[in-house]
Amino acid sequence: MTTTTGTPATGASPIDEARLHAFVGQAVVDMAAAISGLLLHLGDRLGLYKAMAGAGPITSVELARRTGTTERYVREWLGNQAAGGYVVYDPADGAYELPAEQAMVVANEDSPVFLGGAFEAIASCYADHDVFAEAFRTGAGVGWADHDHRLFSGIVRLFRPSYAAHLVEDWLPSLDGVAEKLRSGASVADVGCGLGASTIIMARAFERSTFAGFDLHDVSIEAARRTAREAGLHQRVRFDVASGKDFPGQGYDLVCLFDALHDMGDPVGAARRIRESLASDGTLLLVEPYAGDALEQNLNPVGRAYYGLSTVICTPGSLAQEVGLGLGAQAGERRLTEVLRDAGFGHVRRAAETPFNIILEARP
């Protein structure tokens, strides 16, 4: 039954009370999720989840003691976590427990479904609210280095678990002949490597190969160099500041782009440089966010998250660079293939996929 609430504007459709109440409910859920995201970030930052993982039922007093925090704050935080289903509350003894399944998502950084980094990255975006508002008004880009510093650590903590779970075991073997080359000894470039997580994962797995990571962000490159030294890989791994269009080297057996092409101002130019840098039988491994080719195919929770991140991270980053194509994080396989073919790649195919990523193989 359709009824009206208040007085609709002239020509406006009457208000459907059932649809209105359903949408208010949806907005309240989002409101709770928005503030809970902050509390998730606090739980991650303060070690609250890690202290609860495997501990069984625990009181707010004990959790505060273990983490060096104040009980009154912890008690309120636990109330939010219990209301959201992240922890289980037992009113009989006033104790809270983090189930093993939830711990895989919020406490275990080696888990392939760990999302603590996502909430850290999102928290950084809230801190940059004024920057984004101004960018919306002016159309200016927002460079990677201009973001709150938590974006850098948050993004690597978001992507590393998936790369660790899939890169060596699934993605590289899905490419024609590449795993065999890596085991024998290959030359690899990781373009847009950020803090170098993907580069380090490959270097640990393939001891006869050499790796070069390139990124525009000098702070990330310095951190990647430290990580390589600490891992004892600096003899086979180097990191340098360079863009996708001007990174050095020729004759690479494999060039990788992990969740980076859509962030570039000139993805066609970067792909063209990659093609030029490959050996005649070389391969490009392109990992991009999962997306359908049309907007209506992406109207789901994963698409919603990626469009959100793309609005404040990926698209502004591209617009801040030369050309400023603004490809966006939900470009889809068809558009990505067009970019690669415009750059001169003759062979492009989907090699693998996950719920969060499309993996394309491209050859000259």
mmCIF file of C-alpha atoms in Angstrom:
data_model
loop_
_atom_site.group_PDB
_atom_site.id
_atom_site.type_symbol
_atom_site.label_atom_id
_atom_site.label_comp_id
_atom_site.label_asym_id
_atom_site.label_seq_id
_atom_site.Cartn_x
_atom_site.Cartn_y
_atom_site.Cartn_z
ATOM 1 C CA MET A 1 0.000 0.000 0.000
ATOM 2 C CA THR A 2 1.369 3.431 -0.929
ATOM 3 C CA THR A 3 0.862 6.288 1.499
ATOM 4 C CA THR A 4 2.317 9.729 1.873
ATOM 5 C CA THR A 5 4.496 11.119 4.617
ATOM 6 C CA GLY A 6 4.519 14.908 4.744
ATOM 7 C CA THR A 7 3.848 16.781 1.529
ATOM 8 C CA PRO A 8 5.735 15.638 -1.563
ATOM 9 C CA ALA A 9 7.144 18.279 -3.873
ATOM 10 C CA THR A 10 5.065 19.109 -6.936
ATOM 11 C CA GLY A 11 5.314 16.241 -9.412
ATOM 12 C CA ALA A 12 7.106 13.979 -6.925
ATOM 13 C CA SER A 13 5.973 10.397 -6.444
ATOM 14 C CA PRO A 14 4.109 9.618 -3.229
ATOM 15 C CA ILE A 15 6.186 8.092 -0.464
ATOM 16 C CA ASP A 16 5.970 4.328 -0.052
ATOM 17 C CA GLU A 17 6.109 3.866 3.725
ATOM 18 C CA ALA A 18 7.427 0.307 3.525
ATOM 19 C CA ARG A 19 10.273 1.300 1.188
ATOM 20 C CA LEU A 20 11.043 4.333 3.327
ATOM 21 C CA HIS A 21 11.293 2.305 6.522
ATOM 22 C CA ALA A 22 13.395 -0.354 4.792
ATOM 23 C CA PHE A 23 15.833 2.275 3.548
ATOM 24 C CA VAL A 24 16.027 3.964 6.947
ATOM 25 C CA GLY A 25 16.949 0.548 8.328
ATOM 26 C CA GLN A 26 19.654 0.175 5.700
ATOM 27 C CA ALA A 27 21.039 3.635 6.476
ATOM 28 C CA VAL A 28 21.103 2.853 10.205
ATOM 29 C CA VAL A 29 23.091 -0.306 9.462
ATOM 30 C CA ASP A 30 25.545 1.789 7.447
ATOM 31 C CA MET A 31 25.694 4.379 10.224
ATOM 32 C CA ALA A 32 26.584 1.659 12.716
ATOM 33 C CA ALA A 33 29.149 0.232 10.287
ATOM 34 C CA ALA A 34 30.735 3.655 9.724
ATOM 35 C CA ILE A 35 31.402 4.312 13.402
ATOM 36 C CA SER A 36 32.287 0.668 13.991
ATOM 37 C CA GLY A 37 34.970 0.943 11.315
ATOM 38 C CA LEU A 38 36.718 3.464 13.553
ATOM 39 C CA LEU A 39 36.466 1.083 16.490
ATOM 40 C CA LEU A 40 37.781 -1.769 14.358
ATOM 41 C CA HIS A 41 40.794 0.371 13.527
ATOM 42 C CA LEU A 42 41.285 1.130 17.231
ATOM 43 C CA GLY A 43 41.021 -2.552 18.108
ATOM 44 C CA ASP A 44 43.643 -3.321 15.475
ATOM 45 C CA ARG A 45 45.943 -0.465 16.472
ATOM 46 C CA LEU A 46 45.752 -1.151 20.224
ATOM 47 C CA GLY A 47 46.181 -4.918 19.892
ATOM 48 C CA LEU A 48 42.776 -5.678 21.413
ATOM 49 C CA TYR A 49 41.902 -8.315 18.828
ATOM 50 C CA LYS A 50 45.292 -9.998 19.035
ATOM 51 C CA ALA A 51 44.990 -10.160 22.830
ATOM 52 C CA MET A 52 41.584 -11.829 22.523
ATOM 53 C CA ALA A 53 42.577 -14.307 19.805
ATOM 54 C CA GLY A 54 42.769 -17.778 21.316
ATOM 55 C CA ALA A 55 42.254 -16.428 24.839
ATOM 56 C CA GLY A 56 38.759 -17.841 25.337
ATOM 57 C CA PRO A 57 36.234 -15.853 27.405
ATOM 58 C CA ILE A 58 37.807 -12.691 28.816
ATOM 59 C CA THR A 59 36.505 -9.773 30.868
ATOM 60 C CA SER A 60 36.989 -6.121 30.042
ATOM 61 C CA VAL A 61 39.226 -5.811 33.113
ATOM 62 C CA GLU A 62 41.526 -8.581 31.938
ATOM 63 C CA LEU A 63 41.622 -7.332 28.341
ATOM 64 C CA ALA A 64 42.531 -3.836 29.516
ATOM 65 C CA ARG A 65 45.287 -5.277 31.701
ATOM 66 C CA ARG A 66 46.742 -7.338 28.876
ATOM 67 C CA THR A 67 46.795 -4.438 26.408
ATOM 68 C CA GLY A 68 47.790 -1.568 28.716
ATOM 69 C CA THR A 69 44.532 0.251 28.090
ATOM 70 C CA THR A 70 41.803 1.671 30.333
ATOM 71 C CA GLU A 71 38.976 -0.649 31.337
ATOM 72 C CA ARG A 72 36.189 1.879 30.935
ATOM 73 C CA TYR A 73 37.092 2.508 27.319
ATOM 74 C CA VAL A 74 37.591 -1.197 26.650
ATOM 75 C CA ARG A 75 34.200 -2.044 28.157
ATOM 76 C CA GLU A 76 32.422 0.371 25.815
ATOM 77 C CA TRP A 77 34.429 -0.901 22.850
ATOM 78 C CA LEU A 78 33.447 -4.463 23.691
ATOM 79 C CA GLY A 79 29.795 -3.446 23.784
ATOM 80 C CA ASN A 80 30.093 -2.230 20.194
ATOM 81 C CA GLN A 81 31.911 -5.392 19.163
ATOM 82 C CA ALA A 82 29.285 -7.626 20.749
ATOM 83 C CA ALA A 83 26.448 -5.684 19.116
ATOM 84 C CA GLY A 84 28.121 -6.117 15.731
ATOM 85 C CA GLY A 85 28.770 -9.838 16.145
ATOM 86 C CA TYR A 86 32.529 -9.508 16.180
ATOM 87 C CA VAL A 87 32.759 -10.891 19.719
ATOM 88 C CA VAL A 88 30.381 -13.122 21.677
ATOM 89 C CA TYR A 89 29.131 -11.886 25.043
ATOM 90 C CA ASP A 90 28.146 -14.186 27.924
ATOM 91 C CA PRO A 91 26.004 -12.216 30.390
ATOM 92 C CA ALA A 92 26.297 -14.977 33.001
ATOM 93 C CA ASP A 93 29.926 -14.151 33.738
ATOM 94 C CA GLY A 94 30.296 -10.819 31.949
ATOM 95 C CA ALA A 95 32.959 -12.219 29.600
ATOM 96 C CA TYR A 96 33.613 -11.719 25.899
ATOM 97 C CA GLU A 97 35.138 -14.110 23.384
ATOM 98 C CA LEU A 98 36.601 -13.595 19.921
ATOM 99 C CA PRO A 99 35.633 -16.684 17.873
ATOM 100 C CA ALA A 100 38.345 -18.318 15.775
ATOM 101 C CA GLU A 101 36.570 -17.356 12.545
ATOM 102 C CA GLN A 102 36.446 -13.677 13.474
ATOM 103 C CA ALA A 103 40.076 -13.835 14.605
ATOM 104 C CA MET A 104 41.099 -14.837 11.078
ATOM 105 C CA VAL A 105 39.612 -11.581 9.800
ATOM 106 C CA VAL A 106 40.687 -9.106 12.481
ATOM 107 C CA ALA A 107 43.615 -10.623 14.424
ATOM 108 C CA ASN A 108 45.674 -12.961 12.247
ATOM 109 C CA GLU A 109 47.768 -10.943 9.789
ATOM 110 C CA ASP A 110 48.874 -14.116 8.020
ATOM 111 C CA SER A 111 45.295 -15.109 7.257
ATOM 112 C CA PRO A 112 44.235 -14.722 3.598
ATOM 113 C CA VAL A 113 41.033 -13.020 4.813
ATOM 114 C CA PHE A 114 42.672 -10.537 7.226
ATOM 115 C CA LEU A 115 41.034 -7.097 6.841
ATOM 116 C CA GLY A 116 42.698 -5.005 9.534
ATOM 117 C CA GLY A 117 44.642 -3.168 6.854
ATOM 118 C CA ALA A 118 41.433 -2.222 5.066
ATOM 119 C CA PHE A 119 40.103 -0.419 8.117
ATOM 120 C CA GLU A 120 43.455 1.314 8.598
ATOM 121 C CA ALA A 121 43.362 2.556 5.003
ATOM 122 C CA ILE A 122 39.758 3.707 5.335
ATOM 123 C CA ALA A 123 40.593 5.554 8.556
ATOM 124 C CA SER A 124 43.265 7.452 6.636
ATOM 125 C CA CYS A 125 40.626 8.534 4.130
ATOM 126 C CA TYR A 126 38.431 10.034 6.852
ATOM 127 C CA ALA A 127 41.445 12.050 7.991
ATOM 128 C CA ASP A 128 41.775 13.433 4.442
ATOM 129 C CA HIS A 129 38.127 14.511 4.213
ATOM 130 C CA ASP A 130 38.868 18.200 3.590
ATOM 131 C CA VAL A 131 41.337 17.343 0.819
ATOM 132 C CA PHE A 132 38.732 15.230 -0.971
ATOM 133 C CA ALA A 133 36.018 17.859 -0.632
ATOM 134 C CA GLU A 134 38.286 20.420 -2.263
ATOM 135 C CA ALA A 135 39.207 17.968 -5.034
ATOM 136 C CA PHE A 136 35.511 17.424 -5.782
ATOM 137 C CA ARG A 137 35.030 21.194 -6.143
ATOM 138 C CA THR A 138 38.122 21.891 -8.248
ATOM 139 C CA GLY A 139 38.639 18.651 -10.155
ATOM 140 C CA ALA A 140 42.266 18.554 -9.006
ATOM 141 C CA GLY A 141 43.972 15.256 -8.320
ATOM 142 C CA VAL A 142 45.317 14.038 -4.987
ATOM 143 C CA GLY A 143 48.760 12.463 -5.219
ATOM 144 C CA TRP A 144 49.636 9.306 -3.314
ATOM 145 C CA ALA A 145 52.145 11.166 -1.143
ATOM 146 C CA ASP A 146 49.493 13.713 -0.148
ATOM 147 C CA HIS A 147 47.416 11.187 1.829
ATOM 148 C CA ASP A 148 47.431 10.508 5.555
ATOM 149 C CA HIS A 149 50.365 8.171 6.255
ATOM 150 C CA ARG A 150 48.112 5.314 7.408
ATOM 151 C CA LEU A 151 47.055 4.773 3.820
ATOM 152 C CA PHE A 152 50.469 3.370 2.897
ATOM 153 C CA SER A 153 50.705 0.844 5.723
ATOM 154 C CA GLY A 154 46.988 0.067 5.507
ATOM 155 C CA ILE A 155 47.100 -0.775 1.801
ATOM 156 C CA VAL A 156 50.079 -3.113 2.117
ATOM 157 C CA ARG A 157 48.450 -4.866 5.093
ATOM 158 C CA LEU A 158 45.252 -5.187 3.040
ATOM 159 C CA PHE A 159 46.889 -6.689 -0.049
ATOM 160 C CA ARG A 160 49.765 -8.739 1.436
ATOM 161 C CA PRO A 161 47.575 -11.600 2.788
ATOM 162 C CA SER A 162 45.964 -12.161 -0.610
ATOM 163 C CA TYR A 163 49.292 -11.985 -2.415
ATOM 164 C CA ALA A 164 50.830 -14.419 0.081
ATOM 165 C CA ALA A 165 47.944 -16.837 -0.390
ATOM 166 C CA HIS A 166 47.608 -16.714 -4.183
ATOM 167 C CA LEU A 167 50.611 -15.200 -5.968
ATOM 168 C CA VAL A 168 53.051 -18.125 -5.858
ATOM 169 C CA GLU A 169 50.521 -20.944 -5.552
ATOM 170 C CA ASP A 170 47.883 -19.821 -8.067
ATOM 171 C CA TRP A 171 48.575 -16.707 -10.121
ATOM 172 C CA LEU A 172 52.104 -17.339 -11.393
ATOM 173 C CA PRO A 173 51.392 -21.001 -12.280
ATOM 174 C CA SER A 174 48.370 -19.822 -14.293
ATOM 175 C CA LEU A 175 50.715 -18.001 -16.701
ATOM 176 C CA ASP A 176 52.105 -19.944 -19.644
ATOM 177 C CA GLY A 177 55.648 -21.119 -18.801
ATOM 178 C CA VAL A 178 56.379 -18.368 -16.275
ATOM 179 C CA ALA A 179 56.754 -20.491 -13.126
ATOM 180 C CA GLU A 180 59.337 -22.665 -14.896
ATOM 181 C CA LYS A 181 61.337 -19.591 -15.904
ATOM 182 C CA LEU A 182 61.252 -18.273 -12.336
ATOM 183 C CA ARG A 183 62.509 -21.560 -10.946
ATOM 184 C CA SER A 184 65.357 -21.631 -13.471
ATOM 185 C CA GLY A 185 66.276 -17.978 -13.000
ATOM 186 C CA ALA A 186 64.392 -15.048 -14.480
ATOM 187 C CA SER A 187 64.558 -11.261 -14.489
ATOM 188 C CA VAL A 188 61.448 -9.687 -12.943
ATOM 189 C CA ALA A 189 60.176 -6.101 -12.594
ATOM 190 C CA ASP A 190 57.404 -5.191 -10.151
ATOM 191 C CA VAL A 191 56.009 -1.836 -11.306
ATOM 192 C CA GLY A 192 54.048 0.219 -8.780
ATOM 193 C CA CYS A 193 55.429 -2.014 -6.044
ATOM 194 C CA GLY A 194 54.602 0.271 -3.097
ATOM 195 C CA LEU A 195 56.213 -1.121 0.055
ATOM 196 C CA GLY A 196 57.418 -4.151 -1.875
ATOM 197 C CA ALA A 197 55.257 -6.906 -0.369
ATOM 198 C CA SER A 198 54.639 -8.623 -3.703
ATOM 199 C CA THR A 199 58.308 -8.330 -4.730
ATOM 200 C CA ILE A 200 59.512 -9.886 -1.477
ATOM 201 C CA ILE A 201 56.995 -12.741 -1.695
ATOM 202 C CA MET A 202 58.240 -13.675 -5.166
ATOM 203 C CA ALA A 203 61.900 -13.305 -4.237
ATOM 204 C CA ARG A 204 61.512 -15.671 -1.285
ATOM 205 C CA ALA A 205 59.839 -18.271 -3.484
ATOM 206 C CA PHE A 206 62.243 -18.162 -6.445
ATOM 207 C CA GLU A 207 65.837 -18.118 -5.241
ATOM 208 C CA ARG A 208 67.451 -18.150 -8.690
ATOM 209 C CA SER A 209 65.600 -15.105 -10.011
ATOM 210 C CA THR A 210 66.345 -11.399 -9.636
ATOM 211 C CA PHE A 211 63.752 -8.749 -8.879
ATOM 212 C CA ALA A 212 63.459 -4.987 -9.314
ATOM 213 C CA GLY A 213 60.659 -2.997 -7.695
ATOM 214 C CA PHE A 214 59.689 0.480 -8.899
ATOM 215 C CA ASP A 215 57.350 3.076 -7.432
ATOM 216 C CA LEU A 216 56.889 6.851 -7.509
ATOM 217 C CA HIS A 217 56.605 7.114 -3.716
ATOM 218 C CA ASP A 218 60.119 7.550 -2.304
ATOM 219 C CA VAL A 219 59.053 6.840 1.290
ATOM 220 C CA SER A 220 57.623 3.472 0.257
ATOM 221 C CA ILE A 221 60.758 2.628 -1.708
ATOM 222 C CA GLU A 222 62.990 3.363 1.292
ATOM 223 C CA ALA A 223 60.805 1.105 3.450
ATOM 224 C CA ALA A 224 60.927 -1.636 0.794
ATOM 225 C CA ARG A 225 64.731 -1.449 0.740
ATOM 226 C CA ARG A 226 64.833 -1.911 4.519
ATOM 227 C CA THR A 227 62.532 -4.902 4.277
ATOM 228 C CA ALA A 228 64.735 -6.510 1.613
ATOM 229 C CA ARG A 229 67.840 -5.993 3.743
ATOM 230 C CA GLU A 230 66.174 -7.398 6.845
ATOM 231 C CA ALA A 231 65.027 -10.433 4.860
ATOM 232 C CA GLY A 232 68.533 -10.997 3.507
ATOM 233 C CA LEU A 233 67.315 -10.559 -0.061
ATOM 234 C CA HIS A 234 69.113 -7.350 -1.005
ATOM 235 C CA GLN A 235 71.589 -9.206 -3.258
ATOM 236 C CA ARG A 236 68.761 -10.284 -5.583
ATOM 237 C CA VAL A 237 66.189 -7.552 -4.965
ATOM 238 C CA ARG A 238 66.529 -3.854 -5.640
ATOM 239 C CA PHE A 239 64.033 -1.023 -5.261
ATOM 240 C CA ASP A 240 64.169 2.299 -7.106
ATOM 241 C CA VAL A 241 61.993 5.391 -7.477
ATOM 242 C CA ALA A 242 60.530 5.397 -10.985
ATOM 243 C CA SER A 243 57.180 5.716 -12.712
ATOM 244 C CA GLY A 244 55.448 3.145 -14.871
ATOM 245 C CA LYS A 245 56.482 5.101 -17.955
ATOM 246 C CA ASP A 246 60.188 5.541 -17.216
ATOM 247 C CA PHE A 247 61.381 2.606 -15.102
ATOM 248 C CA PRO A 248 64.798 1.284 -16.230
ATOM 249 C CA GLY A 249 65.755 -2.079 -17.656
ATOM 250 C CA GLN A 250 65.183 -4.257 -20.711
ATOM 251 C CA GLY A 251 64.701 -7.920 -21.435
ATOM 252 C CA TYR A 252 62.534 -8.717 -18.438
ATOM 253 C CA ASP A 253 61.065 -12.212 -18.445
ATOM 254 C CA LEU A 254 58.181 -11.035 -16.284
ATOM 255 C CA VAL A 255 56.758 -7.637 -15.411
ATOM 256 C CA CYS A 256 54.083 -7.430 -12.715
ATOM 257 C CA LEU A 257 51.469 -4.809 -11.947
ATOM 258 C CA PHE A 258 49.645 -5.515 -8.690
ATOM 259 C CA ASP A 259 46.554 -3.343 -8.164
ATOM 260 C CA ALA A 260 48.468 -0.442 -9.686
ATOM 261 C CA LEU A 261 47.614 0.110 -13.358
ATOM 262 C CA HIS A 262 44.287 1.836 -12.651
ATOM 263 C CA ASP A 263 46.081 4.263 -10.291
ATOM 264 C CA MET A 264 48.348 5.541 -13.041
ATOM 265 C CA GLY A 265 47.718 8.779 -14.886
ATOM 266 C CA ASP A 266 48.675 7.255 -18.223
ATOM 267 C CA PRO A 267 48.011 3.510 -18.024
ATOM 268 C CA VAL A 268 48.377 3.117 -21.802
ATOM 269 C CA GLY A 269 51.781 4.796 -21.692
ATOM 270 C CA ALA A 270 52.848 2.631 -18.750
ATOM 271 C CA ALA A 271 51.686 -0.543 -20.483
ATOM 272 C CA ARG A 272 53.542 0.536 -23.637
ATOM 273 C CA ARG A 273 56.767 0.996 -21.651
ATOM 274 C CA ILE A 274 56.236 -2.418 -20.040
ATOM 275 C CA ARG A 275 55.828 -4.020 -23.464
ATOM 276 C CA GLU A 276 59.061 -2.384 -24.622
ATOM 277 C CA SER A 277 60.891 -3.627 -21.513
ATOM 278 C CA LEU A 278 59.890 -7.273 -21.950
ATOM 279 C CA ALA A 279 61.980 -9.952 -23.591
ATOM 280 C CA SER A 280 60.517 -11.221 -26.865
ATOM 281 C CA ASP A 281 58.924 -14.110 -24.969
ATOM 282 C CA GLY A 282 58.240 -12.100 -21.811
ATOM 283 C CA THR A 283 54.962 -11.841 -19.926
ATOM 284 C CA LEU A 284 52.992 -9.135 -18.154
ATOM 285 C CA LEU A 285 51.090 -10.249 -15.051
ATOM 286 C CA LEU A 286 48.304 -7.748 -14.407
ATOM 287 C CA VAL A 287 46.367 -8.009 -11.145
ATOM 288 C CA GLU A 288 43.417 -5.620 -10.849
ATOM 289 C CA PRO A 289 40.335 -5.316 -8.599
ATOM 290 C CA TYR A 290 37.541 -7.690 -9.564
ATOM 291 C CA ALA A 291 34.835 -5.985 -11.615
ATOM 292 C CA GLY A 292 32.304 -6.632 -14.330
ATOM 293 C CA ASP A 293 32.375 -4.573 -17.494
ATOM 294 C CA ALA A 294 29.168 -2.631 -16.717
ATOM 295 C CA LEU A 295 28.164 -0.646 -13.645
ATOM 296 C CA GLU A 296 25.124 -2.824 -13.037
ATOM 297 C CA GLN A 297 27.393 -5.860 -12.727
ATOM 298 C CA ASN A 298 29.233 -4.245 -9.816
ATOM 299 C CA LEU A 299 26.275 -3.290 -7.647
ATOM 300 C CA ASN A 300 27.269 -5.585 -4.797
ATOM 301 C CA PRO A 301 29.298 -5.288 -1.551
ATOM 302 C CA VAL A 302 32.673 -5.802 -3.247
ATOM 303 C CA GLY A 303 31.838 -3.280 -5.959
ATOM 304 C CA ARG A 304 30.558 -0.844 -3.359
ATOM 305 C CA ALA A 305 33.835 -1.052 -1.436
ATOM 306 C CA TYR A 306 35.965 -0.674 -4.546
ATOM 307 C CA TYR A 307 33.967 2.272 -5.907
ATOM 308 C CA GLY A 308 34.364 3.926 -2.511
ATOM 309 C CA LEU A 309 38.122 3.411 -2.389
ATOM 310 C CA SER A 310 38.400 4.452 -6.030
ATOM 311 C CA THR A 311 36.564 7.715 -5.360
ATOM 312 C CA VAL A 312 39.055 8.885 -2.737
ATOM 313 C CA ILE A 313 42.278 7.036 -3.597
ATOM 314 C CA CYS A 314 42.566 5.599 -7.104
ATOM 315 C CA THR A 315 40.812 8.177 -9.273
ATOM 316 C CA PRO A 316 42.310 11.227 -7.480
ATOM 317 C CA GLY A 317 45.738 9.591 -7.729
ATOM 318 C CA SER A 318 45.395 9.161 -11.479
ATOM 319 C CA LEU A 319 44.073 12.712 -11.953
ATOM 320 C CA ALA A 320 47.146 14.062 -10.154
ATOM 321 C CA GLN A 321 49.461 12.601 -12.807
ATOM 322 C CA GLU A 322 50.274 13.261 -16.450
ATOM 323 C CA VAL A 323 47.324 12.497 -18.785
ATOM 324 C CA GLY A 324 45.051 11.785 -15.797
ATOM 325 C CA LEU A 325 42.929 9.127 -17.491
ATOM 326 C CA GLY A 326 41.132 8.261 -14.245
ATOM 327 C CA LEU A 327 40.587 4.617 -15.148
ATOM 328 C CA GLY A 328 39.162 3.792 -11.716
ATOM 329 C CA ALA A 329 39.296 0.627 -9.651
ATOM 330 C CA GLN A 330 36.242 -0.907 -11.350
ATOM 331 C CA ALA A 331 37.418 -0.696 -14.938
ATOM 332 C CA GLY A 332 36.607 -4.327 -15.729
ATOM 333 C CA GLU A 333 38.319 -6.864 -17.981
ATOM 334 C CA ARG A 334 37.103 -5.416 -21.289
ATOM 335 C CA ARG A 335 38.423 -1.908 -20.562
ATOM 336 C CA LEU A 336 41.699 -3.265 -19.181
ATOM 337 C CA THR A 337 42.142 -5.364 -22.303
ATOM 338 C CA GLU A 338 41.559 -2.264 -24.447
ATOM 339 C CA VAL A 339 44.323 -0.448 -22.540
ATOM 340 C CA LEU A 340 46.747 -3.325 -23.076
ATOM 341 C CA ARG A 341 45.922 -3.678 -26.777
ATOM 342 C CA ASP A 342 46.281 0.087 -27.273
ATOM 343 C CA ALA A 343 49.763 -0.320 -25.788
ATOM 344 C CA GLY A 344 50.638 -2.952 -28.387
ATOM 345 C CA PHE A 345 50.018 -6.243 -26.586
ATOM 346 C CA GLY A 346 48.819 -8.868 -29.050
ATOM 347 C CA HIS A 347 47.768 -11.547 -26.559
ATOM 348 C CA VAL A 348 45.589 -10.835 -23.516
ATOM 349 C CA ARG A 349 43.627 -13.404 -21.522
ATOM 350 C CA ARG A 350 42.134 -13.881 -18.066
ATOM 351 C CA ALA A 351 44.457 -16.334 -16.358
ATOM 352 C CA ALA A 352 42.828 -16.534 -12.908
ATOM 353 C CA GLU A 353 40.496 -14.729 -10.541
ATOM 354 C CA THR A 354 39.501 -14.427 -6.889
ATOM 355 C CA PRO A 355 36.435 -12.754 -5.367
ATOM 356 C CA PHE A 356 38.552 -9.597 -5.148
ATOM 357 C CA ASN A 357 40.889 -9.705 -8.152
ATOM 358 C CA ILE A 358 41.085 -10.293 -11.907
ATOM 359 C CA ILE A 359 44.411 -11.731 -13.097
ATOM 360 C CA LEU A 360 45.306 -11.068 -16.740
ATOM 361 C CA GLU A 361 48.200 -12.433 -18.766
ATOM 362 C CA ALA A 362 49.510 -10.234 -21.582
ATOM 363 C CA ARG A 363 52.245 -10.919 -24.131
ATOM 364 C CA PRO A 364 53.747 -8.787 -26.929
#
